Coordinates of C-alpha atoms in Angstrom, one line a residue:
X8 CA 73.6 73.8 114.5
X9 CA 73.7 71.1 111.8
X10 CA 73.3 72.4 108.2
X11 CA 70.2 71.4 106.4
X12 CA 70.7 68.5 104.0
X13 CA 67.9 69.7 101.6
X14 CA 70.0 72.7 100.4
X15 CA 69.5 73.8 96.8
X16 CA 72.4 72.7 94.5
X17 CA 73.1 73.8 91.0
X18 CA 70.5 76.6 90.8
X19 CA 70.2 80.1 92.1
X20 CA 68.2 80.7 95.2
X21 CA 67.2 83.7 97.3
X22 CA 70.0 84.8 99.6
X23 CA 69.6 84.0 103.3
X24 CA 68.7 86.7 105.7
X25 CA 71.8 88.5 106.7
X26 CA 73.2 87.7 110.1
X27 CA 73.0 90.7 112.5
X28 CA 76.8 90.5 113.3
X29 CA 77.7 90.9 109.6
X30 CA 76.6 94.5 109.5
X31 CA 74.7 94.1 106.2
X32 CA 77.8 92.8 104.3
X33 CA 78.8 89.5 102.9
X34 CA 82.5 88.6 103.1
X35 CA 84.0 86.9 100.0
X36 CA 87.5 85.6 100.0
X37 CA 88.9 84.3 96.8
X38 CA 92.4 82.8 96.4
X39 CA 94.3 82.1 93.1
X40 CA 97.2 79.7 93.5
X41 CA 100.3 80.3 91.4
X42 CA 99.7 84.0 90.6
X43 CA 102.8 86.3 90.8
X44 CA 102.3 90.0 91.6
X45 CA 105.2 90.9 89.3
X46 CA 103.4 89.5 86.3
X47 CA 100.2 91.2 87.3
X48 CA 102.1 94.5 87.2
X49 CA 103.9 93.6 83.9
X50 CA 100.6 92.6 82.2
X51 CA 98.3 95.3 83.5
X52 CA 97.3 96.4 79.9
X53 CA 95.9 92.9 79.3
X54 CA 94.0 92.8 82.6
X55 CA 91.3 95.4 82.4
X56 CA 89.5 94.5 85.7
X57 CA 92.7 94.5 87.8
X58 CA 94.0 97.6 85.9
X59 CA 90.9 99.5 86.8
X60 CA 90.9 98.2 90.4
X61 CA 94.6 99.1 91.0
X62 CA 94.3 102.5 89.2
X63 CA 97.8 104.2 89.3
X64 CA 99.2 101.8 92.0
X65 CA 101.3 98.7 91.7
X66 CA 99.8 95.4 92.8
X67 CA 100.0 95.2 96.6
X68 CA 102.2 92.5 98.0
X69 CA 101.2 89.9 100.6
X70 CA 103.8 88.6 103.0
X71 CA 104.1 84.9 102.9
X72 CA 105.4 82.3 105.4
X73 CA 108.9 80.9 106.1
X74 CA 109.3 78.5 104.4
X75 CA 107.0 79.6 101.5
X76 CA 105.9 76.0 100.9
X77 CA 102.3 75.2 99.9
X78 CA 101.3 73.1 102.9
X79 CA 102.9 75.7 105.2
X80 CA 101.4 78.8 103.8
X81 CA 97.9 77.4 103.3
X82 CA 97.9 76.2 106.9
X83 CA 98.9 79.6 108.0
X84 CA 96.2 81.2 105.9
X85 CA 93.6 78.9 107.4
X86 CA 94.7 79.1 111.1
X87 CA 96.2 82.6 111.2
X88 CA 99.2 81.0 113.0
X89 CA 102.9 80.9 112.3
X90 CA 104.3 77.5 111.2
X91 CA 105.8 76.8 114.6
X92 CA 102.3 77.1 116.2
X93 CA 100.2 75.2 113.6
X94 CA 103.0 72.5 113.3
X95 CA 102.8 72.1 109.6
X96 CA 106.3 72.6 108.3
X97 CA 106.0 71.1 104.8
X98 CA 104.2 68.7 102.6
X99 CA 106.6 65.9 103.7
X100 CA 107.5 65.2 107.3
X101 CA 108.4 62.2 109.4
X102 CA 106.7 60.0 112.0
X103 CA 107.5 61.1 115.5
X104 CA 110.4 59.1 117.0
X105 CA 110.9 57.4 113.6
X106 CA 112.5 57.8 110.2
X107 CA 109.2 57.0 108.5
X108 CA 108.4 59.6 105.8
X109 CA 104.8 60.9 105.8
X110 CA 103.1 63.0 103.2
X111 CA 100.5 65.7 103.8
X112 CA 99.0 67.1 106.9
X113 CA 97.1 64.1 108.1
X114 CA 97.1 60.6 109.4
X115 CA 94.6 58.1 108.0
X116 CA 92.5 55.2 109.4
X117 CA 90.6 52.8 107.2
X118 CA 86.9 52.0 107.7
X119 CA 86.0 49.6 110.5
X120 CA 83.4 46.8 110.1
X121 CA 81.1 44.8 112.4
X122 CA 81.6 41.0 112.5
X123 CA 78.7 40.6 110.1
X124 CA 80.4 42.9 107.6
X125 CA 78.3 45.9 108.3
X126 CA 80.1 49.3 108.3
X127 CA 81.0 50.4 111.8
X128 CA 82.9 53.6 111.0
X129 CA 83.9 55.2 107.8
X130 CA 87.5 55.9 106.9
X131 CA 88.9 58.8 109.0
X132 CA 91.6 61.4 108.6
X133 CA 93.1 63.3 111.5
X134 CA 94.8 66.6 110.8
X135 CA 98.2 67.3 112.3
X136 CA 97.6 71.0 112.0
X137 CA 96.9 72.8 115.3
X138 CA 94.6 75.7 115.8
X139 CA 91.1 76.4 114.5
X140 CA 90.4 77.8 111.0
X141 CA 89.0 81.3 110.8
X142 CA 85.9 80.0 109.0
X143 CA 85.4 77.4 111.8
X144 CA 85.6 80.2 114.4
X145 CA 83.0 82.2 112.4
X146 CA 80.7 79.2 112.0
X147 CA 80.8 78.5 115.7
X148 CA 79.8 82.2 116.3
X149 CA 76.7 81.7 114.1
X150 CA 78.0 82.9 110.8
X151 CA 76.7 80.9 107.8
X152 CA 79.8 79.8 105.8
X153 CA 80.6 78.0 102.5
X154 CA 84.2 77.0 102.0
X155 CA 85.5 75.5 98.8
X156 CA 88.8 73.9 98.0
X157 CA 91.2 75.5 100.6
X158 CA 94.4 73.4 100.2
X159 CA 95.5 71.2 103.0
X160 CA 92.3 71.9 104.9
X161 CA 91.4 68.2 105.2
X162 CA 89.5 66.5 106.7
X163 CA 86.4 68.7 106.4
X164 CA 85.7 71.1 109.3
X165 CA 82.5 70.1 111.1
X166 CA 81.0 73.0 113.0
X167 CA 78.1 75.4 113.0
X168 CA 76.4 76.5 109.8
X169 CA 79.1 75.2 107.6
X170 CA 79.3 73.8 104.1
X171 CA 82.8 72.6 103.3
X172 CA 84.6 71.0 100.4
X173 CA 88.3 70.0 100.8
X174 CA 90.7 70.4 98.0
X175 CA 94.4 69.9 97.4
X176 CA 95.7 67.6 100.1
X177 CA 92.9 65.0 99.8
X178 CA 94.7 61.7 99.2
X179 CA 94.0 59.2 96.6
X180 CA 92.6 55.8 97.6
X181 CA 96.2 54.5 98.2
X182 CA 96.6 57.4 100.8
X183 CA 99.3 58.9 98.6
X184 CA 99.4 62.5 97.2
X185 CA 98.8 61.3 93.6
X186 CA 100.0 57.9 92.3
X187 CA 99.2 57.3 88.7
X188 CA 99.7 54.1 86.6
X189 CA 101.1 52.7 83.4
X190 CA 99.4 49.6 82.1
X191 CA 101.8 47.8 79.8
X192 CA 101.5 44.5 77.9
X193 CA 105.3 44.2 77.6
X194 CA 106.4 45.0 81.1
X195 CA 108.8 42.8 83.0
X196 CA 109.5 42.4 86.7
X197 CA 112.8 44.3 86.2
X198 CA 111.0 47.4 84.8
X199 CA 110.6 50.4 87.1
X200 CA 107.9 53.1 86.9
X201 CA 108.8 56.8 86.8
X202 CA 108.6 58.7 90.1
X203 CA 105.1 59.1 91.3
X204 CA 103.8 56.3 89.1
X205 CA 103.2 52.5 89.4
X206 CA 103.7 49.9 86.6
X207 CA 100.8 47.4 86.2
X208 CA 101.4 44.5 83.8
X209 CA 98.7 43.8 81.2
X210 CA 98.2 40.1 80.8
X211 CA 96.9 39.0 77.4
X212 CA 94.0 36.6 77.4
X213 CA 93.1 36.0 73.7
X214 CA 91.9 39.2 72.2
X215 CA 91.7 41.0 75.5
X216 CA 94.1 42.0 78.3
X217 CA 93.6 42.4 82.1
X218 CA 95.4 43.7 85.1
X219 CA 94.9 44.0 88.8
X220 CA 94.6 47.5 90.2
X221 CA 95.8 48.0 93.8
X222 CA 93.2 49.7 96.0
X223 CA 92.8 50.7 99.7
X224 CA 93.0 48.3 102.7
X225 CA 89.8 46.4 103.3
X226 CA 88.1 45.4 106.6
X227 CA 90.5 42.5 107.2
X228 CA 93.6 44.7 106.8
X229 CA 94.5 43.4 103.3
X230 CA 95.0 45.5 100.2
X231 CA 92.2 45.2 97.8
X232 CA 92.7 44.5 94.1
X233 CA 90.3 45.1 91.2
X234 CA 90.3 43.4 87.9
X235 CA 90.5 45.7 84.9
X236 CA 89.8 44.4 81.4
X237 CA 91.2 46.0 78.2
X238 CA 89.9 45.3 74.7
X239 CA 91.5 46.3 71.4
X240 CA 89.4 46.7 68.3
X241 CA 90.6 45.0 65.1
X242 CA 91.9 48.0 63.3
X243 CA 93.8 49.2 66.5
X244 CA 92.0 52.6 66.3
X245 CA 90.3 52.3 69.7
X246 CA 90.6 50.6 73.1
X247 CA 87.9 49.8 75.5
X248 CA 88.5 49.6 79.3
X249 CA 86.0 47.8 81.4
X250 CA 85.5 47.2 85.1
X251 CA 82.5 45.8 87.0
X252 CA 80.2 46.2 83.9
X253 CA 81.2 49.8 83.2
X254 CA 83.4 50.8 80.3
X255 CA 85.0 53.8 78.6
X256 CA 86.3 54.2 75.1
X257 CA 89.9 55.3 74.4
X258 CA 90.9 57.1 71.3
X259 CA 94.3 58.3 70.1
X260 CA 95.5 61.6 71.5
X261 CA 92.5 62.0 73.9
X262 CA 92.0 61.6 77.6
X263 CA 89.0 59.3 78.2
X264 CA 85.9 60.1 80.2
X265 CA 85.9 59.1 83.8
X266 CA 85.5 55.4 84.8
X267 CA 84.3 54.6 88.3
X268 CA 86.2 51.7 90.0
X269 CA 84.6 50.0 92.9
X270 CA 86.9 48.3 95.5
X271 CA 85.0 46.0 97.9
X272 CA 86.0 46.7 101.5
X273 CA 83.4 44.5 103.1
X274 CA 80.3 42.6 102.2
X275 CA 78.2 45.7 102.0
X276 CA 80.6 48.6 101.6
X277 CA 82.7 49.7 98.6
X278 CA 85.3 52.5 98.1
X279 CA 85.0 54.1 94.7
X280 CA 87.6 55.9 92.6
X281 CA 87.3 57.9 89.5
X282 CA 90.0 57.4 86.9
X283 CA 90.8 58.5 83.3
X284 CA 92.9 56.8 80.6
X285 CA 95.2 58.0 77.8
X286 CA 96.4 55.5 75.2
X287 CA 100.1 55.4 74.7
X288 CA 100.5 52.4 72.4
X289 CA 97.5 50.7 70.7
X290 CA 99.0 47.6 69.3
X291 CA 99.4 45.3 67.7
X292 CA 102.9 44.6 69.2
X293 CA 102.2 46.5 72.4
X294 CA 99.3 47.9 74.4
X295 CA 100.3 50.6 76.9
X296 CA 97.9 52.9 78.7
X297 CA 98.2 55.8 81.2
X298 CA 95.7 55.7 84.1
X299 CA 95.2 58.6 86.4
X300 CA 95.4 58.4 90.2
X301 CA 92.6 56.8 92.2
X302 CA 90.6 60.0 92.8
X303 CA 88.0 59.6 95.5
X304 CA 84.5 59.4 94.0
X305 CA 82.2 61.8 95.7
X306 CA 79.4 59.3 95.5
X307 CA 81.1 56.9 97.9
X308 CA 84.4 58.4 99.2
X309 CA 86.9 56.2 101.0
X310 CA 87.4 59.0 103.5
X311 CA 84.8 61.8 103.5
X312 CA 86.1 65.1 102.3
X313 CA 83.1 67.4 102.5
X314 CA 80.6 68.5 105.2
X315 CA 77.9 67.5 105.2
X316 CA 79.2 64.2 103.8
X317 CA 76.7 64.2 100.9
X318 CA 77.7 67.8 100.0
X319 CA 80.5 66.6 97.6
X320 CA 78.1 64.2 95.9
X321 CA 75.4 66.9 95.4
X322 CA 78.0 69.2 93.9
X323 CA 79.2 66.6 91.5
X324 CA 75.6 65.8 90.4
X325 CA 74.9 69.4 89.7
X326 CA 78.2 70.8 88.4
X327 CA 79.6 67.7 86.8
X328 CA 82.8 65.8 87.6
X329 CA 85.7 67.8 89.2
X330 CA 89.0 66.7 90.5
X331 CA 88.3 65.9 94.1
X332 CA 92.0 65.9 95.0
X333 CA 92.3 69.6 93.9
X334 CA 94.8 68.7 91.1
X335 CA 94.6 70.3 87.6
X336 CA 96.5 67.6 85.8
X337 CA 99.2 64.9 86.5
X338 CA 102.6 66.6 86.7
X339 CA 104.4 63.3 87.4
X340 CA 103.1 61.9 84.0
X341 CA 104.3 65.1 82.2
X342 CA 107.7 64.9 83.9
X343 CA 108.1 61.3 82.7
X344 CA 107.0 62.2 79.2
X345 CA 104.0 60.0 79.5
X346 CA 101.4 62.7 79.0
X347 CA 102.1 65.2 76.2
X348 CA 102.3 68.9 77.1
X349 CA 99.2 69.7 75.0
X350 CA 97.1 67.2 76.9
X351 CA 98.5 68.5 80.2
X352 CA 97.7 72.1 79.2
X353 CA 94.3 71.3 77.8
X354 CA 93.3 69.3 81.0
X355 CA 94.7 72.0 83.3
X356 CA 92.7 74.7 81.5
X357 CA 89.5 72.5 81.5
X358 CA 89.9 72.0 85.3
X359 CA 90.3 75.8 85.7
X360 CA 86.9 76.3 84.0
X361 CA 85.4 73.4 86.0
X362 CA 86.6 75.0 89.3
X363 CA 85.4 78.4 88.3
X364 CA 81.9 77.1 87.3
X365 CA 81.5 75.4 90.7
X366 CA 82.8 78.4 92.6
X367 CA 80.5 80.8 90.7
X368 CA 77.5 78.5 91.1
X369 CA 78.0 78.3 94.9
X370 CA 78.7 82.0 95.2
X371 CA 75.5 82.9 93.3
X372 CA 73.4 80.9 95.8
X373 CA 74.0 83.8 98.3
X374 CA 73.3 81.5 101.2
X375 CA 76.5 82.2 103.1
X376 CA 77.6 85.3 104.9
X377 CA 81.2 84.1 104.6
X378 CA 82.2 82.6 101.3
X379 CA 85.8 81.3 100.9
X380 CA 87.1 79.6 97.7
X381 CA 90.6 78.8 96.4
X382 CA 91.2 78.1 92.7
X383 CA 94.3 75.9 92.6
X384 CA 94.3 74.9 88.9
X385 CA 96.1 78.0 87.6
X386 CA 99.3 76.9 89.5
X387 CA 99.7 73.9 87.2
X388 CA 100.2 76.1 84.2
X389 CA 102.0 78.9 86.0
X390 CA 104.8 76.4 87.0
X391 CA 105.6 75.5 83.4
X392 CA 107.6 78.7 82.9
X393 CA 111.0 79.7 84.1
X394 CA 112.4 82.8 82.5
X395 CA 109.2 84.8 83.0
X396 CA 109.9 84.9 86.7
X397 CA 113.4 86.2 86.1
X398 CA 112.0 89.3 84.3
X399 CA 112.7 88.0 80.8
X400 CA 110.4 88.2 77.8
X401 CA 111.2 85.2 75.7
X402 CA 109.6 82.3 77.7
X403 CA 107.9 79.8 75.3
X404 CA 105.0 79.5 77.8
X405 CA 104.3 83.2 78.0
X406 CA 101.2 83.1 75.9
X407 CA 99.7 80.3 77.8
X408 CA 100.4 81.8 81.2
X409 CA 99.2 85.3 80.1
X410 CA 95.9 83.4 79.2
X411 CA 95.8 82.2 82.8
X412 CA 96.0 85.8 84.1
X413 CA 93.4 86.9 81.7
X414 CA 91.2 84.1 82.9
X415 CA 91.8 85.2 86.5
X416 CA 91.0 88.8 85.6
X417 CA 87.7 87.8 83.9
X418 CA 86.8 85.7 87.0
X419 CA 87.4 88.6 89.3
X420 CA 85.2 90.8 87.0
X421 CA 82.4 88.2 87.2
X422 CA 82.6 88.2 91.0
X423 CA 82.6 92.0 91.3
X424 CA 79.7 92.4 88.9
X425 CA 77.6 89.8 90.9
X426 CA 78.3 91.4 94.3
X427 CA 76.0 93.8 96.2
X428 CA 77.4 97.2 96.9
X429 CA 77.8 96.4 100.6
X430 CA 79.6 93.1 100.0
X431 CA 83.4 92.9 100.7
X432 CA 85.7 91.1 98.3
X433 CA 89.3 90.0 99.2
X434 CA 91.4 88.5 96.4
X435 CA 94.8 87.1 97.0
X436 CA 97.5 84.7 96.0
X437 CA 99.6 83.2 98.9
X438 CA 103.0 83.4 97.3
X439 CA 104.8 84.3 94.1
X440 CA 107.2 82.2 92.1
X441 CA 110.8 82.1 91.1
X442 CA 112.6 80.2 88.3
X443 CA 113.4 76.6 89.1
X444 CA 116.2 75.5 86.7
X445 CA 118.4 73.2 88.9
X446 CA 117.4 70.8 91.6
X447 CA 119.6 70.1 94.7
X448 CA 119.4 66.7 96.4
X449 CA 120.4 67.6 99.9
X450 CA 120.6 63.9 101.0
X451 CA 122.9 63.1 98.1
X452 CA 125.1 66.0 99.2
X453 CA 125.0 64.8 102.8
X454 CA 126.1 61.3 101.6
X455 CA 128.9 62.8 99.5
X456 CA 130.2 64.8 102.6
X457 CA 129.9 61.8 104.9
X458 CA 127.1 63.1 107.1
X459 CA 124.6 60.5 105.8
X460 CA 125.9 56.9 105.4
X461 CA 124.4 54.4 103.1
X462 CA 124.2 50.8 104.4
X463 CA 126.6 48.2 103.0
X464 CA 125.3 46.5 100.0
X465 CA 123.0 49.4 99.1
X466 CA 123.6 52.3 96.7
X467 CA 122.0 55.7 96.2
X468 CA 119.4 55.6 93.5
X469 CA 115.8 54.9 92.7
X470 CA 115.4 52.3 95.5
X471 CA 117.2 54.2 98.2
X472 CA 115.1 56.1 100.8
X473 CA 115.4 57.3 104.3
X474 CA 112.8 54.8 105.5
X475 CA 113.5 51.6 103.6
X476 CA 116.7 50.3 105.2
X477 CA 119.0 52.0 102.8
X478 CA 120.7 54.2 105.5
X479 CA 123.1 53.1 108.2
X480 CA 121.7 55.2 111.0
X481 CA 124.4 54.1 113.4
X482 CA 126.9 56.0 111.3
X483 CA 124.8 58.9 110.1
X484 CA 124.6 62.4 111.7
X485 CA 122.2 64.4 109.5
X486 CA 119.5 63.9 106.9
X487 CA 116.9 66.0 105.0
X488 CA 113.2 66.1 104.2
X489 CA 110.9 68.5 102.6
X490 CA 111.9 71.8 101.1
X491 CA 115.3 72.5 102.7
X492 CA 114.6 71.0 106.1
X493 CA 117.7 69.4 107.7
X494 CA 117.5 67.2 110.8
X495 CA 120.3 66.0 113.0
X496 CA 120.3 62.3 114.0
X497 CA 119.8 63.5 117.6
X498 CA 120.2 61.2 120.6
X499 CA 116.9 60.8 122.4
X500 CA 114.8 62.2 119.5
X501 CA 115.7 59.9 116.6
X502 CA 115.4 56.1 117.3
X503 CA 119.1 55.5 116.4
X504 CA 120.5 58.9 117.3
X505 CA 124.3 59.5 117.1
X506 CA 124.6 63.3 117.8
X507 CA 124.8 64.1 121.5
X508 CA 123.6 67.5 123.0
X509 CA 127.3 68.4 123.6
X510 CA 128.1 67.9 119.9
X511 CA 125.0 69.6 118.5
X512 CA 126.1 73.2 118.2
X513 CA 129.5 72.4 116.6
X514 CA 127.8 70.1 114.1
X515 CA 125.3 72.7 113.2
X516 CA 128.0 75.3 112.7
X517 CA 130.0 72.9 110.4
X518 CA 126.9 72.1 108.4
X519 CA 125.9 75.7 108.0
X520 CA 129.3 76.7 106.8
X521 CA 129.5 73.9 104.3
X522 CA 126.0 74.5 103.0
X523 CA 126.8 78.1 102.2
X524 CA 129.8 76.9 100.2
X525 CA 127.9 74.6 97.9
X526 CA 128.5 75.5 94.3
X527 CA 126.9 74.1 91.1
X528 CA 129.7 73.0 88.7
X529 CA 127.3 73.0 85.7
X530 CA 126.4 76.6 86.3
X531 CA 129.8 78.3 86.5
X532 CA 130.1 77.4 90.2
X533 CA 127.1 79.5 91.1
X534 CA 126.2 79.6 94.8
X535 CA 123.3 77.4 95.6
X536 CA 122.4 78.2 99.2
X537 CA 122.0 81.8 100.1
X538 CA 120.9 81.4 103.7
X539 CA 120.9 78.9 106.6
X540 CA 118.5 79.3 109.5
X541 CA 118.6 77.3 112.7
X542 CA 115.5 76.4 114.6
X543 CA 116.0 79.1 117.1
X544 CA 116.2 81.8 114.4
X545 CA 113.1 80.8 112.4
X546 CA 111.0 78.9 114.9
X547 CA 112.5 79.2 118.4
X548 CA 112.1 75.4 118.8
X549 CA 113.8 73.2 121.4
X550 CA 116.4 70.6 120.1
X551 CA 114.2 67.7 121.1
X552 CA 111.0 68.9 119.3
X553 CA 110.5 66.2 116.8
X554 CA 108.7 68.0 114.0
X555 CA 110.9 71.1 113.8
X556 CA 114.1 70.8 111.7
X557 CA 117.4 71.8 113.1
X558 CA 118.3 73.8 110.0
X559 CA 116.3 75.4 107.2
X560 CA 118.1 76.1 103.9
X561 CA 117.1 79.1 101.8
X562 CA 118.2 78.4 98.2
X563 CA 119.3 80.9 95.6
X564 CA 116.9 81.9 92.8
X565 CA 116.9 79.2 90.1
X566 CA 117.4 76.4 92.6
X567 CA 114.9 74.3 94.6
X568 CA 115.2 71.0 96.4
X569 CA 114.8 68.0 94.1
X570 CA 111.2 66.7 94.3
X571 CA 112.3 63.1 95.1
X572 CA 114.6 64.4 97.9
X573 CA 111.7 66.2 99.4
X574 CA 109.9 62.9 99.8
X575 CA 112.9 61.2 101.5
X576 CA 114.7 59.6 98.5
X577 CA 118.4 59.6 98.1
X578 CA 119.7 59.8 94.5
X579 CA 123.1 59.3 93.0
X580 CA 123.3 62.9 91.8
X581 CA 123.7 66.1 93.9
X582 CA 122.3 68.2 91.0
X583 CA 119.8 67.6 88.3
X584 CA 117.8 69.8 85.9
X585 CA 114.4 70.8 87.0
X586 CA 111.5 68.5 85.7
X587 CA 109.5 69.8 82.7
X588 CA 106.3 70.3 84.7
X589 CA 108.1 72.2 87.5
X590 CA 110.0 75.2 86.2
X591 CA 108.9 77.7 88.8
X592 CA 108.5 77.3 92.6
X593 CA 108.7 79.1 95.9
X594 CA 109.2 76.4 98.4
X595 CA 112.8 76.8 99.4
X596 CA 113.1 80.5 98.5
X597 CA 113.6 83.6 100.6
X598 CA 110.0 84.6 101.5
X599 CA 110.8 88.3 100.7
X600 CA 111.4 87.2 97.1
X601 CA 108.1 85.3 96.6
X602 CA 105.5 87.5 98.2
X603 CA 101.9 87.0 97.1
X604 CA 99.3 89.6 96.1
X605 CA 96.4 91.0 98.0
X606 CA 93.5 93.2 96.8
X607 CA 90.4 94.1 98.8
X608 CA 87.4 96.4 98.6
X609 CA 88.3 97.9 102.0
X610 CA 90.5 101.0 101.9
X611 CA 93.8 100.5 103.7
X612 CA 93.4 96.8 104.2
X613 CA 96.3 95.8 101.9
X614 CA 99.0 98.0 103.5
X615 CA 101.5 95.8 105.2
X616 CA 99.3 92.7 105.0
X617 CA 100.5 89.2 105.8
X618 CA 98.9 86.0 104.8
X619 CA 98.1 85.5 108.5
X620 CA 96.1 88.7 108.6
X621 CA 93.3 87.7 106.2
X622 CA 91.5 85.5 108.7
X623 CA 91.4 87.8 111.7
X624 CA 90.5 90.8 109.6
X625 CA 87.6 88.8 108.2
X626 CA 86.5 87.9 111.7
X627 CA 86.8 91.5 112.9
X628 CA 84.7 92.6 109.9
X629 CA 82.1 90.0 110.9
X630 CA 82.1 91.2 114.5
X631 CA 83.2 87.8 115.6
X632 CA 85.6 87.8 118.7
X633 CA 89.1 87.0 117.6
X634 CA 90.7 84.3 119.9
X635 CA 93.8 85.5 121.7
X636 CA 95.8 82.5 120.3
X637 CA 95.6 83.8 116.8
X638 CA 98.8 85.5 115.6
X639 CA 97.6 87.4 112.6
X640 CA 96.3 90.9 112.9
X641 CA 92.9 92.5 112.3
X642 CA 94.2 95.1 109.9
X643 CA 91.0 97.2 110.0
X644 CA 90.7 97.4 113.8
X645 CA 92.6 100.7 114.0
X646 CA 90.6 102.2 111.2
X647 CA 87.3 101.2 112.9
X648 CA 88.5 102.9 116.0
X649 CA 89.7 106.0 114.1
X650 CA 93.4 105.1 114.2
X651 CA 96.0 104.8 111.5
X652 CA 96.5 101.9 109.1
X653 CA 98.8 99.3 110.6
X654 CA 102.3 99.5 109.1

């Protein structure tokens, strides 16, 4: 059944009639990304709602995935499958039978056009995740659903009585996770942009400047470019940025309002992006401006990210602009000292409030028997601390992060106060956090040890990647991608494989032994790797399975894989300090050390719960048959039949 497109937006309405299979109850599942249960326990006196809910008990822990990396654990939450079954093993992976590095959980196709320029098909995304989501299963069974911002659940599910808005994992218009820009009137061809950013030269033309902003591929297969004009007022107190007749004003120490950029893809079709600006230098000698990533405009998205397609547009019209990529603020710009910490914090907190306003507005409509929403913005601030997650009390970010937990506590209180007595509420975070003080570049270590060989005439550094000709694959035996994933250059699996089946086990043993002996010379030779799992131990995969790594490293607390190395870069340093916007993480940690939290208004539900169990338990409570392929458990099944709570 196709949802009605005349749905009420931005205003309360009478709840829909309750589906007979719901048993008179509405199921509400709310996730908070970046929330650590240890801090919930520590700050109980500041969290009155949670303190009352928990009573005399500590915050229940939720088992997370291995590896505990966002794309992995959110995919397991959605599908109730283990990583080896849903085939999402990290935010970064590689093209099958190739060394090409891919981001996210999807592949993308641009729009297609008729010969006369008319639109034939919109841009498309295809998910690499296997299995159906639990809300998709519920919708197909006739349950009315509304799903908001589940990370890495993109493209939007299309099934049954479903309203769906994708979140983190929606790409920018360049099909990257989040590429921001520096516009600079004094840039030169030799200048390089910080990681995650592009440098665009501002060319002066009398009193104004202009630059060409790269956009998506058009109908002819060429990358579009859009002219952007910049004007500086005489006293250098304000800048004006203009494109296609629209303009925004830039003032010192402030992020601008959104500006819509329209990239022509064909004679009658545009792809629109929403961007914001922050002035870095306002002349007279230099004009330098930060521009945010090309965030898809819900009015005319390059690739649809909601269902029905107009759902995102109607949400934006009624709740105001929100970050359609699920990001709270630009961590790459903070790491590069482009955005000040205050701006990053202010924008992250503002996005928290925008997300909550939209979620509460959709919740209050009462037109869905299953309501699922994930608030991702808290994680941006939560990752700015380090010593808090080591049990210390002197972290300079403690007050700001405590404010995030108070915000969460208030949000839960608002939800509980708005629910009917028969409604069921599940609140969770998918994983906790550990300090991230030092970064390990696994590829740089492999180069140092001779397992990965750099091609002649090339050097490790900013322009050296696994997929840009920097590596001599004919001499290389191993490489790394993602959060601790190590692949052998295996004959018959990799395009230029060098490791034969006969050599595989011996090489894995050598690598495992050497990984466990890695020490950090800048930290009193502290051990860096506390565990090495082979694919049989953590996934049971066959040696020729392309997506599954041969080894998975579990790093010691305080260590994570360097962000650039996760994306396939090879630096000239094995160790670096953690970036300023990334001082806590879970991705390459022992899952037992970074468990999430789980609370529910169902007695006994939280005991022994895993992230995979939320979906099937919801389906069981809705009286929807649970497919045999699902690996999570319905934790309430034994209680409904009079048995004991699962261990």
